[in-house]
Amino acid sequence: FRFKDSLAQDLQSADLVISHAGAGSCLETLEKGKPLIVVINDKLMDNHQLELAKQLHRDGYVLYCNCSTLVETLQSMDLSALKHFPPGQPEKFASFLDKVFGLQ
């Protein structure tokens, strides 16, 4: 997709998502419980996408590759090995901030 206001409907109907490794794309997909392959852009400077992809892969949530290894990744993938991403708990973060700022 070049641009869409929301991918929610597309994510809901997807069996597999192949995406860049942007934090928003990764988290939105994982929160929907969809298997995810992230494709790293090797040309980015200070490649934070690679760092995120590696960590999510180490934790067992995603597969990752680059453009040249995507076909190989698709052929050899075992999506059943991926862990379910735990739901967020924003109320814990809000409570922490309240304590830090003396609001509790």
PDB file of N, CA and C in Angstrom:
ATOM      1  N   PHE A   1       0.845  -1.180   0.000  1.00  0.00           N
ATOM      2  CA  PHE A   1       0.000   0.000   0.000  1.00  0.00           C
ATOM      3  C   PHE A   1       0.882   1.230   0.000  1.00  0.00           C
ATOM      4  N   ARG A   2       0.508   2.227  -0.738  1.00  0.00           N
ATOM      5  CA  ARG A   2       1.245   3.484  -0.690  1.00  0.00           C
ATOM      6  C   ARG A   2       0.828   4.259   0.558  1.00  0.00           C
ATOM      7  N   PHE A   3      -0.463   4.445   0.758  1.00  0.00           N
ATOM      8  CA  PHE A   3      -0.953   5.120   1.958  1.00  0.00           C
ATOM      9  C   PHE A   3      -2.417   4.777   2.154  1.00  0.00           C
ATOM     10  N   LYS A   4      -2.771   4.516   3.387  1.00  0.00           N
ATOM     11  CA  LYS A   4      -4.161   4.305   3.772  1.00  0.00           C
ATOM     12  C   LYS A   4      -4.338   4.928   5.143  1.00  0.00           C
ATOM     13  N   ASP A   5      -5.517   5.470   5.386  1.00  0.00           N
ATOM     14  CA  ASP A   5      -5.795   6.035   6.707  1.00  0.00           C
ATOM     15  C   ASP A   5      -5.712   4.976   7.794  1.00  0.00           C
ATOM     16  N   SER A   6      -6.137   3.762   7.476  1.00  0.00           N
ATOM     17  CA  SER A   6      -6.130   2.686   8.458  1.00  0.00           C
ATOM     18  C   SER A   6      -5.954   1.350   7.752  1.00  0.00           C
ATOM     19  N   LEU A   7      -5.178   0.483   8.366  1.00  0.00           N
ATOM     20  CA  LEU A   7      -5.002  -0.877   7.859  1.00  0.00           C
ATOM     21  C   LEU A   7      -5.801  -1.883   8.684  1.00  0.00           C
ATOM     22  N   ALA A   8      -6.610  -1.413   9.610  1.00  0.00           N
ATOM     23  CA  ALA A   8      -7.306  -2.296  10.542  1.00  0.00           C
ATOM     24  C   ALA A   8      -8.118  -3.371   9.826  1.00  0.00           C
ATOM     25  N   GLN A   9      -8.878  -3.001   8.819  1.00  0.00           N
ATOM     26  CA  GLN A   9      -9.714  -3.971   8.107  1.00  0.00           C
ATOM     27  C   GLN A   9      -8.841  -4.972   7.357  1.00  0.00           C
ATOM     28  N   ASP A  10      -7.769  -4.499   6.739  1.00  0.00           N
ATOM     29  CA  ASP A  10      -6.858  -5.395   6.012  1.00  0.00           C
ATOM     30  C   ASP A  10      -6.176  -6.366   6.978  1.00  0.00           C
ATOM     31  N   LEU A  11      -5.750  -5.855   8.128  1.00  0.00           N
ATOM     32  CA  LEU A  11      -5.111  -6.713   9.125  1.00  0.00           C
ATOM     33  C   LEU A  11      -6.085  -7.760   9.644  1.00  0.00           C
ATOM     34  N   GLN A  12      -7.323  -7.368   9.860  1.00  0.00           N
ATOM     35  CA  GLN A  12      -8.325  -8.296  10.387  1.00  0.00           C
ATOM     36  C   GLN A  12      -8.526  -9.485   9.460  1.00  0.00           C
ATOM     37  N   SER A  13      -8.489  -9.249   8.158  1.00  0.00           N
ATOM     38  CA  SER A  13      -8.758 -10.328   7.207  1.00  0.00           C
ATOM     39  C   SER A  13      -7.500 -11.069   6.762  1.00  0.00           C
ATOM     40  N   ALA A  14      -6.324 -10.628   7.191  1.00  0.00           N
ATOM     41  CA  ALA A  14      -5.071 -11.237   6.747  1.00  0.00           C
ATOM     42  C   ALA A  14      -4.771 -12.544   7.467  1.00  0.00           C
ATOM     43  N   ASP A  15      -4.165 -13.479   6.734  1.00  0.00           N
ATOM     44  CA  ASP A  15      -3.656 -14.710   7.329  1.00  0.00           C
ATOM     45  C   ASP A  15      -2.177 -14.575   7.666  1.00  0.00           C
ATOM     46  N   LEU A  16      -1.495 -13.682   6.966  1.00  0.00           N
ATOM     47  CA  LEU A  16      -0.071 -13.410   7.158  1.00  0.00           C
ATOM     48  C   LEU A  16       0.174 -11.968   6.735  1.00  0.00           C
ATOM     49  N   VAL A  17       0.998 -11.268   7.509  1.00  0.00           N
ATOM     50  CA  VAL A  17       1.335  -9.892   7.164  1.00  0.00           C
ATOM     51  C   VAL A  17       2.831  -9.828   6.876  1.00  0.00           C
ATOM     52  N   ILE A  18       3.175  -9.198   5.767  1.00  0.00           N
ATOM     53  CA  ILE A  18       4.564  -8.916   5.413  1.00  0.00           C
ATOM     54  C   ILE A  18       4.674  -7.404   5.405  1.00  0.00           C
ATOM     55  N   SER A  19       5.594  -6.871   6.224  1.00  0.00           N
ATOM     56  CA  SER A  19       5.648  -5.426   6.441  1.00  0.00           C
ATOM     57  C   SER A  19       7.089  -4.966   6.594  1.00  0.00           C
ATOM     58  N   HIS A  20       7.258  -3.661   6.532  1.00  0.00           N
ATOM     59  CA  HIS A  20       8.535  -3.108   6.960  1.00  0.00           C
ATOM     60  C   HIS A  20       8.582  -3.243   8.477  1.00  0.00           C
ATOM     61  N   ALA A  21       9.679  -2.890   9.088  1.00  0.00           N
ATOM     62  CA  ALA A  21       9.832  -3.126  10.527  1.00  0.00           C
ATOM     63  C   ALA A  21       9.616  -1.861  11.345  1.00  0.00           C
ATOM     64  N   GLY A  22       8.730  -1.005  10.905  1.00  0.00           N
ATOM     65  CA  GLY A  22       8.393   0.164  11.702  1.00  0.00           C
ATOM     66  C   GLY A  22       7.663  -0.258  12.961  1.00  0.00           C
ATOM     67  N   ALA A  23       7.902   0.434  14.050  1.00  0.00           N
ATOM     68  CA  ALA A  23       7.320   0.057  15.336  1.00  0.00           C
ATOM     69  C   ALA A  23       5.792   0.031  15.278  1.00  0.00           C
ATOM     70  N   GLY A  24       5.183   1.032  14.677  1.00  0.00           N
ATOM     71  CA  GLY A  24       3.730   1.083  14.602  1.00  0.00           C
ATOM     72  C   GLY A  24       3.164  -0.080  13.811  1.00  0.00           C
ATOM     73  N   SER A  25       3.764  -0.382  12.681  1.00  0.00           N
ATOM     74  CA  SER A  25       3.302  -1.500  11.850  1.00  0.00           C
ATOM     75  C   SER A  25       3.438  -2.825  12.585  1.00  0.00           C
ATOM     76  N   CYS A  26       4.574  -3.020  13.226  1.00  0.00           N
ATOM     77  CA  CYS A  26       4.803  -4.271  13.967  1.00  0.00           C
ATOM     78  C   CYS A  26       3.808  -4.419  15.107  1.00  0.00           C
ATOM     79  N   LEU A  27       3.684  -3.404  15.923  1.00  0.00           N
ATOM     80  CA  LEU A  27       2.817  -3.516  17.097  1.00  0.00           C
ATOM     81  C   LEU A  27       1.350  -3.662  16.712  1.00  0.00           C
ATOM     82  N   GLU A  28       0.904  -2.922  15.720  1.00  0.00           N
ATOM     83  CA  GLU A  28      -0.495  -3.027  15.308  1.00  0.00           C
ATOM     84  C   GLU A  28      -0.801  -4.434  14.800  1.00  0.00           C
ATOM     85  N   THR A  29       0.110  -4.997  14.021  1.00  0.00           N
ATOM     86  CA  THR A  29      -0.083  -6.353  13.496  1.00  0.00           C
ATOM     87  C   THR A  29      -0.062  -7.387  14.612  1.00  0.00           C
ATOM     88  N   LEU A  30       0.923  -7.288  15.499  1.00  0.00           N
ATOM     89  CA  LEU A  30       1.040  -8.257  16.594  1.00  0.00           C
ATOM     90  C   LEU A  30      -0.143  -8.166  17.556  1.00  0.00           C
ATOM     91  N   GLU A  31      -0.635  -6.960  17.805  1.00  0.00           N
ATOM     92  CA  GLU A  31      -1.797  -6.795  18.682  1.00  0.00           C
ATOM     93  C   GLU A  31      -3.052  -7.431  18.093  1.00  0.00           C
ATOM     94  N   LYS A  32      -3.106  -7.534  16.765  1.00  0.00           N
ATOM     95  CA  LYS A  32      -4.239  -8.192  16.104  1.00  0.00           C
ATOM     96  C   LYS A  32      -4.070  -9.712  16.089  1.00  0.00           C
ATOM     97  N   GLY A  33      -2.920 -10.204  16.582  1.00  0.00           N
ATOM     98  CA  GLY A  33      -2.682 -11.645  16.643  1.00  0.00           C
ATOM     99  C   GLY A  33      -2.335 -12.276  15.311  1.00  0.00           C
ATOM    100  N   LYS A  34      -1.801 -11.483  14.394  1.00  0.00           N
ATOM    101  CA  LYS A  34      -1.479 -11.985  13.065  1.00  0.00           C
ATOM    102  C   LYS A  34       0.000 -12.346  12.971  1.00  0.00           C
ATOM    103  N   PRO A  35       0.319 -13.453  12.269  1.00  0.00           N
ATOM    104  CA  PRO A  35       1.732 -13.773  12.054  1.00  0.00           C
ATOM    105  C   PRO A  35       2.363 -12.706  11.169  1.00  0.00           C
ATOM    106  N   LEU A  36       3.618 -12.399  11.477  1.00  0.00           N
ATOM    107  CA  LEU A  36       4.277 -11.251  10.840  1.00  0.00           C
ATOM    108  C   LEU A  36       5.680 -11.601  10.372  1.00  0.00           C
ATOM    109  N   ILE A  37       5.950 -11.246   9.123  1.00  0.00           N
ATOM    110  CA  ILE A  37       7.314 -11.261   8.589  1.00  0.00           C
ATOM    111  C   ILE A  37       7.681  -9.816   8.341  1.00  0.00           C
ATOM    112  N   VAL A  38       8.764  -9.365   8.970  1.00  0.00           N
ATOM    113  CA  VAL A  38       9.214  -8.000   8.733  1.00  0.00           C
ATOM    114  C   VAL A  38      10.400  -8.029   7.781  1.00  0.00           C
ATOM    115  N   VAL A  39      10.363  -7.123   6.816  1.00  0.00           N
ATOM    116  CA  VAL A  39      11.405  -7.031   5.804  1.00  0.00           C
ATOM    117  C   VAL A  39      12.216  -5.777   6.081  1.00  0.00           C
ATOM    118  N   ILE A  40      13.474  -5.979   6.367  1.00  0.00           N
ATOM    119  CA  ILE A  40      14.373  -4.901   6.754  1.00  0.00           C
ATOM    120  C   ILE A  40      14.822  -4.111   5.529  1.00  0.00           C
ATOM    121  N   ASN A  41      14.857  -2.795   5.679  1.00  0.00           N
ATOM    122  CA  ASN A  41      15.409  -1.918   4.653  1.00  0.00           C
ATOM    123  C   ASN A  41      16.888  -1.710   4.984  1.00  0.00           C
ATOM    124  N   ASP A  42      17.752  -2.404   4.270  1.00  0.00           N
ATOM    125  CA  ASP A  42      19.193  -2.342   4.536  1.00  0.00           C
ATOM    126  C   ASP A  42      19.804  -0.974   4.266  1.00  0.00           C
ATOM    127  N   LYS A  43      19.071  -0.104   3.587  1.00  0.00           N
ATOM    128  CA  LYS A  43      19.632   1.189   3.194  1.00  0.00           C
ATOM    129  C   LYS A  43      19.411   2.283   4.226  1.00  0.00           C
ATOM    130  N   LEU A  44      18.676   1.997   5.296  1.00  0.00           N
ATOM    131  CA  LEU A  44      18.438   3.013   6.319  1.00  0.00           C
ATOM    132  C   LEU A  44      19.683   3.230   7.160  1.00  0.00           C
ATOM    133  N   MET A  45      19.993   4.465   7.445  1.00  0.00           N
ATOM    134  CA  MET A  45      21.094   4.773   8.360  1.00  0.00           C
ATOM    135  C   MET A  45      20.599   4.573   9.789  1.00  0.00           C
ATOM    136  N   ASP A  46      21.495   4.197  10.688  1.00  0.00           N
ATOM    137  CA  ASP A  46      21.115   3.953  12.083  1.00  0.00           C
ATOM    138  C   ASP A  46      19.843   3.107  12.112  1.00  0.00           C
ATOM    139  N   ASN A  47      19.944   1.927  11.554  1.00  0.00           N
ATOM    140  CA  ASN A  47      18.783   1.106  11.257  1.00  0.00           C
ATOM    141  C   ASN A  47      18.069   0.603  12.507  1.00  0.00           C
ATOM    142  N   HIS A  48      17.215   1.453  13.068  1.00  0.00           N
ATOM    143  CA  HIS A  48      16.428   1.064  14.238  1.00  0.00           C
ATOM    144  C   HIS A  48      15.430  -0.038  13.902  1.00  0.00           C
ATOM    145  N   GLN A  49      15.016  -0.127  12.631  1.00  0.00           N
ATOM    146  CA  GLN A  49      14.096  -1.193  12.242  1.00  0.00           C
ATOM    147  C   GLN A  49      14.756  -2.560  12.426  1.00  0.00           C
ATOM    148  N   LEU A  50      16.029  -2.652  12.106  1.00  0.00           N
ATOM    149  CA  LEU A  50      16.747  -3.910  12.283  1.00  0.00           C
ATOM    150  C   LEU A  50      16.818  -4.279  13.760  1.00  0.00           C
ATOM    151  N   GLU A  51      17.082  -3.309  14.597  1.00  0.00           N
ATOM    152  CA  GLU A  51      17.143  -3.566  16.039  1.00  0.00           C
ATOM    153  C   GLU A  51      15.801  -4.091  16.551  1.00  0.00           C
ATOM    154  N   LEU A  52      14.715  -3.456  16.147  1.00  0.00           N
ATOM    155  CA  LEU A  52      13.384  -3.884  16.581  1.00  0.00           C
ATOM    156  C   LEU A  52      13.073  -5.276  16.047  1.00  0.00           C
ATOM    157  N   ALA A  53      13.349  -5.511  14.774  1.00  0.00           N
ATOM    158  CA  ALA A  53      13.070  -6.820  14.171  1.00  0.00           C
ATOM    159  C   ALA A  53      13.856  -7.923  14.868  1.00  0.00           C
ATOM    160  N   LYS A  54      15.122  -7.683  15.140  1.00  0.00           N
ATOM    161  CA  LYS A  54      15.940  -8.690  15.825  1.00  0.00           C
ATOM    162  C   LYS A  54      15.394  -8.999  17.211  1.00  0.00           C
ATOM    163  N   GLN A  55      14.994  -7.959  17.952  1.00  0.00           N
ATOM    164  CA  GLN A  55      14.487  -8.196  19.301  1.00  0.00           C
ATOM    165  C   GLN A  55      13.154  -8.936  19.277  1.00  0.00           C
ATOM    166  N   LEU A  56      12.250  -8.536  18.394  1.00  0.00           N
ATOM    167  CA  LEU A  56      10.970  -9.231  18.288  1.00  0.00           C
ATOM    168  C   LEU A  56      11.169 -10.677  17.837  1.00  0.00           C
ATOM    169  N   HIS A  57      12.172 -10.902  16.993  1.00  0.00           N
ATOM    170  CA  HIS A  57      12.488 -12.265  16.557  1.00  0.00           C
ATOM    171  C   HIS A  57      13.085 -13.077  17.714  1.00  0.00           C
ATOM    172  N   ARG A  58      14.024 -12.482  18.447  1.00  0.00           N
ATOM    173  CA  ARG A  58      14.609 -13.163  19.611  1.00  0.00           C
ATOM    174  C   ARG A  58      13.536 -13.551  20.619  1.00  0.00           C
ATOM    175  N   ASP A  59      12.538 -12.687  20.769  1.00  0.00           N
ATOM    176  CA  ASP A  59      11.453 -12.950  21.714  1.00  0.00           C
ATOM    177  C   ASP A  59      10.423 -13.944  21.154  1.00  0.00           C
ATOM    178  N   GLY A  60      10.574 -14.306  19.875  1.00  0.00           N
ATOM    179  CA  GLY A  60       9.720 -15.327  19.275  1.00  0.00           C
ATOM    180  C   GLY A  60       8.436 -14.839  18.654  1.00  0.00           C
ATOM    181  N   TYR A  61       8.316 -13.520  18.404  1.00  0.00           N
ATOM    182  CA  TYR A  61       7.059 -12.961  17.901  1.00  0.00           C
ATOM    183  C   TYR A  61       6.994 -12.802  16.386  1.00  0.00           C
ATOM    184  N   VAL A  62       8.133 -12.642  15.713  1.00  0.00           N
ATOM    185  CA  VAL A  62       8.137 -12.389  14.267  1.00  0.00           C
ATOM    186  C   VAL A  62       9.248 -13.184  13.589  1.00  0.00           C
ATOM    187  N   LEU A  63       9.127 -13.276  12.274  1.00  0.00           N
ATOM    188  CA  LEU A  63      10.237 -13.687  11.428  1.00  0.00           C
ATOM    189  C   LEU A  63      10.727 -12.426  10.750  1.00  0.00           C
ATOM    190  N   TYR A  64      12.016 -12.362  10.441  1.00  0.00           N
ATOM    191  CA  TYR A  64      12.497 -11.192   9.709  1.00  0.00           C
ATOM    192  C   TYR A  64      13.498 -11.607   8.647  1.00  0.00           C
ATOM    193  N   CYS A  65      13.618 -10.747   7.638  1.00  0.00           N
ATOM    194  CA  CYS A  65      14.510 -11.004   6.519  1.00  0.00           C
ATOM    195  C   CYS A  65      14.773  -9.675   5.823  1.00  0.00           C
ATOM    196  N   ASN A  66      15.498  -9.727   4.720  1.00  0.00           N
ATOM    197  CA  ASN A  66      15.621  -8.548   3.860  1.00  0.00           C
ATOM    198  C   ASN A  66      15.004  -8.909   2.511  1.00  0.00           C
ATOM    199  N   CYS A  67      14.988  -7.979   1.592  1.00  0.00           N
ATOM    200  CA  CYS A  67      14.321  -8.224   0.305  1.00  0.00           C
ATOM    201  C   CYS A  67      14.902  -9.438  -0.413  1.00  0.00           C
ATOM    202  N   SER A  68      16.211  -9.608  -0.344  1.00  0.00           N
ATOM    203  CA  SER A  68      16.836 -10.705  -1.085  1.00  0.00           C
ATOM    204  C   SER A  68      16.578 -12.076  -0.466  1.00  0.00           C
ATOM    205  N   THR A  69      16.150 -12.130   0.795  1.00  0.00           N
ATOM    206  CA  THR A  69      15.890 -13.430   1.424  1.00  0.00           C
ATOM    207  C   THR A  69      14.404 -13.669   1.713  1.00  0.00           C
ATOM    208  N   LEU A  70      13.537 -12.810   1.199  1.00  0.00           N
ATOM    209  CA  LEU A  70      12.103 -12.947   1.466  1.00  0.00           C
ATOM    210  C   LEU A  70      11.550 -14.263   0.916  1.00  0.00           C
ATOM    211  N   VAL A  71      11.862 -14.610  -0.307  1.00  0.00           N
ATOM    212  CA  VAL A  71      11.325 -15.841  -0.896  1.00  0.00           C
ATOM    213  C   VAL A  71      11.777 -17.052  -0.085  1.00  0.00           C
ATOM    214  N   GLU A  72      13.044 -17.081   0.281  1.00  0.00           N
ATOM    215  CA  GLU A  72      13.568 -18.178   1.098  1.00  0.00           C
ATOM    216  C   GLU A  72      12.844 -18.247   2.450  1.00  0.00           C
ATOM    217  N   THR A  73      12.604 -17.100   3.058  1.00  0.00           N
ATOM    218  CA  THR A  73      11.895 -17.053   4.336  1.00  0.00           C
ATOM    219  C   THR A  73      10.481 -17.593   4.189  1.00  0.00           C
ATOM    220  N   LEU A  74       9.789 -17.216   3.118  1.00  0.00           N
ATOM    221  CA  LEU A  74       8.431 -17.709   2.877  1.00  0.00           C
ATOM    222  C   LEU A  74       8.420 -19.226   2.668  1.00  0.00           C
ATOM    223  N   GLN A  75       9.427 -19.732   1.979  1.00  0.00           N
ATOM    224  CA  GLN A  75       9.476 -21.167   1.697  1.00  0.00           C
ATOM    225  C   GLN A  75       9.798 -21.995   2.937  1.00  0.00           C
ATOM    226  N   SER A  76      10.544 -21.442   3.863  1.00  0.00           N
ATOM    227  CA  SER A  76      10.998 -22.216   5.022  1.00  0.00           C
ATOM    228  C   SER A  76      10.293 -21.852   6.326  1.00  0.00           C
ATOM    229  N   MET A  77       9.359 -20.914   6.303  1.00  0.00           N
ATOM    230  CA  MET A  77       8.771 -20.408   7.540  1.00  0.00           C
ATOM    231  C   MET A  77       7.937 -21.466   8.257  1.00  0.00           C
ATOM    232  N   ASP A  78       7.950 -21.375   9.574  1.00  0.00           N
ATOM    233  CA  ASP A  78       7.094 -22.198  10.430  1.00  0.00           C
ATOM    234  C   ASP A  78       6.344 -21.237  11.342  1.00  0.00           C
ATOM    235  N   LEU A  79       5.180 -20.821  10.899  1.00  0.00           N
ATOM    236  CA  LEU A  79       4.416 -19.827  11.644  1.00  0.00           C
ATOM    237  C   LEU A  79       3.909 -20.364  12.980  1.00  0.00           C
ATOM    238  N   SER A  80       3.808 -21.677  13.098  1.00  0.00           N
ATOM    239  CA  SER A  80       3.336 -22.251  14.362  1.00  0.00           C
ATOM    240  C   SER A  80       4.352 -22.053  15.488  1.00  0.00           C
ATOM    241  N   ALA A  81       5.588 -21.749  15.140  1.00  0.00           N
ATOM    242  CA  ALA A  81       6.625 -21.526  16.154  1.00  0.00           C
ATOM    243  C   ALA A  81       6.554 -20.129  16.767  1.00  0.00           C
ATOM    244  N   LEU A  82       5.787 -19.225  16.143  1.00  0.00           N
ATOM    245  CA  LEU A  82       5.701 -17.855  16.650  1.00  0.00           C
ATOM    246  C   LEU A  82       4.827 -17.799  17.899  1.00  0.00           C
ATOM    247  N   LYS A  83       5.253 -17.009  18.858  1.00  0.00           N
ATOM    248  CA  LYS A  83       4.498 -16.806  20.096  1.00  0.00           C
ATOM    249  C   LYS A  83       3.403 -15.755  19.881  1.00  0.00           C
ATOM    250  N   HIS A  84       2.363 -15.868  20.697  1.00  0.00           N
ATOM    251  CA  HIS A  84       1.307 -14.854  20.699  1.00  0.00           C
ATOM    252  C   HIS A  84       1.819 -13.623  21.458  1.00  0.00           C
ATOM    253  N   PHE A  85       1.673 -12.458  20.876  1.00  0.00           N
ATOM    254  CA  PHE A  85       2.129 -11.214  21.501  1.00  0.00           C
ATOM    255  C   PHE A  85       1.171 -10.840  22.629  1.00  0.00           C
ATOM    256  N   PRO A  86       1.693 -10.571  23.823  1.00  0.00           N
ATOM    257  CA  PRO A  86       0.801 -10.251  24.943  1.00  0.00           C
ATOM    258  C   PRO A  86       0.123  -8.887  24.752  1.00  0.00           C
ATOM    259  N   PRO A  87      -1.095  -8.757  25.245  1.00  0.00           N
ATOM    260  CA  PRO A  87      -1.791  -7.476  25.099  1.00  0.00           C
ATOM    261  C   PRO A  87      -1.096  -6.379  25.908  1.00  0.00           C
ATOM    262  N   GLY A  88      -1.206  -5.162  25.426  1.00  0.00           N
ATOM    263  CA  GLY A  88      -0.634  -4.021  26.135  1.00  0.00           C
ATOM    264  C   GLY A  88      -1.378  -3.752  27.433  1.00  0.00           C
ATOM    265  N   GLN A  89      -0.710  -3.060  28.330  1.00  0.00           N
ATOM    266  CA  GLN A  89      -1.329  -2.691  29.602  1.00  0.00           C
ATOM    267  C   GLN A  89      -1.070  -1.208  29.867  1.00  0.00           C
ATOM    268  N   PRO A  90      -1.732  -0.335  29.092  1.00  0.00           N
ATOM    269  CA  PRO A  90      -1.469   1.102  29.219  1.00  0.00           C
ATOM    270  C   PRO A  90      -1.776   1.649  30.603  1.00  0.00           C
ATOM    271  N   GLU A  91      -2.680   1.004  31.322  1.00  0.00           N
ATOM    272  CA  GLU A  91      -3.018   1.491  32.657  1.00  0.00           C
ATOM    273  C   GLU A  91      -1.822   1.372  33.609  1.00  0.00           C
ATOM    274  N   LYS A  92      -0.966   0.379  33.407  1.00  0.00           N
ATOM    275  CA  LYS A  92       0.237   0.251  34.241  1.00  0.00           C
ATOM    276  C   LYS A  92       1.199   1.403  33.976  1.00  0.00           C
ATOM    277  N   PHE A  93       1.362   1.766  32.707  1.00  0.00           N
ATOM    278  CA  PHE A  93       2.246   2.874  32.362  1.00  0.00           C
ATOM    279  C   PHE A  93       1.689   4.182  32.908  1.00  0.00           C
ATOM    280  N   ALA A  94       0.378   4.379  32.774  1.00  0.00           N
ATOM    281  CA  ALA A  94      -0.260   5.594  33.294  1.00  0.00           C
ATOM    282  C   ALA A  94      -0.074   5.688  34.804  1.00  0.00           C
ATOM    283  N   SER A  95      -0.224   4.574  35.494  1.00  0.00           N
ATOM    284  CA  SER A  95      -0.039   4.548  36.948  1.00  0.00           C
ATOM    285  C   SER A  95       1.402   4.877  37.322  1.00  0.00           C
ATOM    286  N   PHE A  96       2.349   4.329  36.561  1.00  0.00           N
ATOM    287  CA  PHE A  96       3.762   4.626  36.800  1.00  0.00           C
ATOM    288  C   PHE A  96       4.028   6.126  36.642  1.00  0.00           C
ATOM    289  N   LEU A  97       3.507   6.727  35.571  1.00  0.00           N
ATOM    290  CA  LEU A  97       3.705   8.157  35.352  1.00  0.00           C
ATOM    291  C   LEU A  97       3.073   8.978  36.464  1.00  0.00           C
ATOM    292  N   ASP A  98       1.899   8.582  36.906  1.00  0.00           N
ATOM    293  CA  ASP A  98       1.244   9.281  38.002  1.00  0.00           C
ATOM    294  C   ASP A  98       2.129   9.273  39.248  1.00  0.00           C
ATOM    295  N   LYS A  99       2.762   8.142  39.529  1.00  0.00           N
ATOM    296  CA  LYS A  99       3.653   8.050  40.697  1.00  0.00           C
ATOM    297  C   LYS A  99       4.894   8.918  40.513  1.00  0.00           C
ATOM    298  N   VAL A 100       5.482   8.873  39.316  1.00  0.00           N
ATOM    299  CA  VAL A 100       6.681   9.665  39.041  1.00  0.00           C
ATOM    300  C   VAL A 100       6.410  11.154  39.229  1.00  0.00           C
ATOM    301  N   PHE A 101       5.243  11.616  38.787  1.00  0.00           N
ATOM    302  CA  PHE A 101       4.910  13.036  38.853  1.00  0.00           C
ATOM    303  C   PHE A 101       4.155  13.411  40.135  1.00  0.00           C
ATOM    304  N   GLY A 102       4.062  12.469  41.044  1.00  0.00           N
ATOM    305  CA  GLY A 102       3.452  12.753  42.330  1.00  0.00           C
ATOM    306  C   GLY A 102       1.956  12.964  42.286  1.00  0.00           C
ATOM    307  N   LEU A 103       1.304  12.362  41.340  1.00  0.00           N
ATOM    308  CA  LEU A 103      -0.146  12.524  41.214  1.00  0.00           C
ATOM    309  C   LEU A 103      -0.903  11.438  41.973  1.00  0.00           C
ATOM    310  N   GLN A 104      -0.189  10.510  42.542  1.00  0.00           N
ATOM    311  CA  GLN A 104      -0.830   9.445  43.338  1.00  0.00           C
ATOM    312  C   GLN A 104      -0.275   9.448  44.726  1.00  0.00           C
TER     313      GLN A 104
END
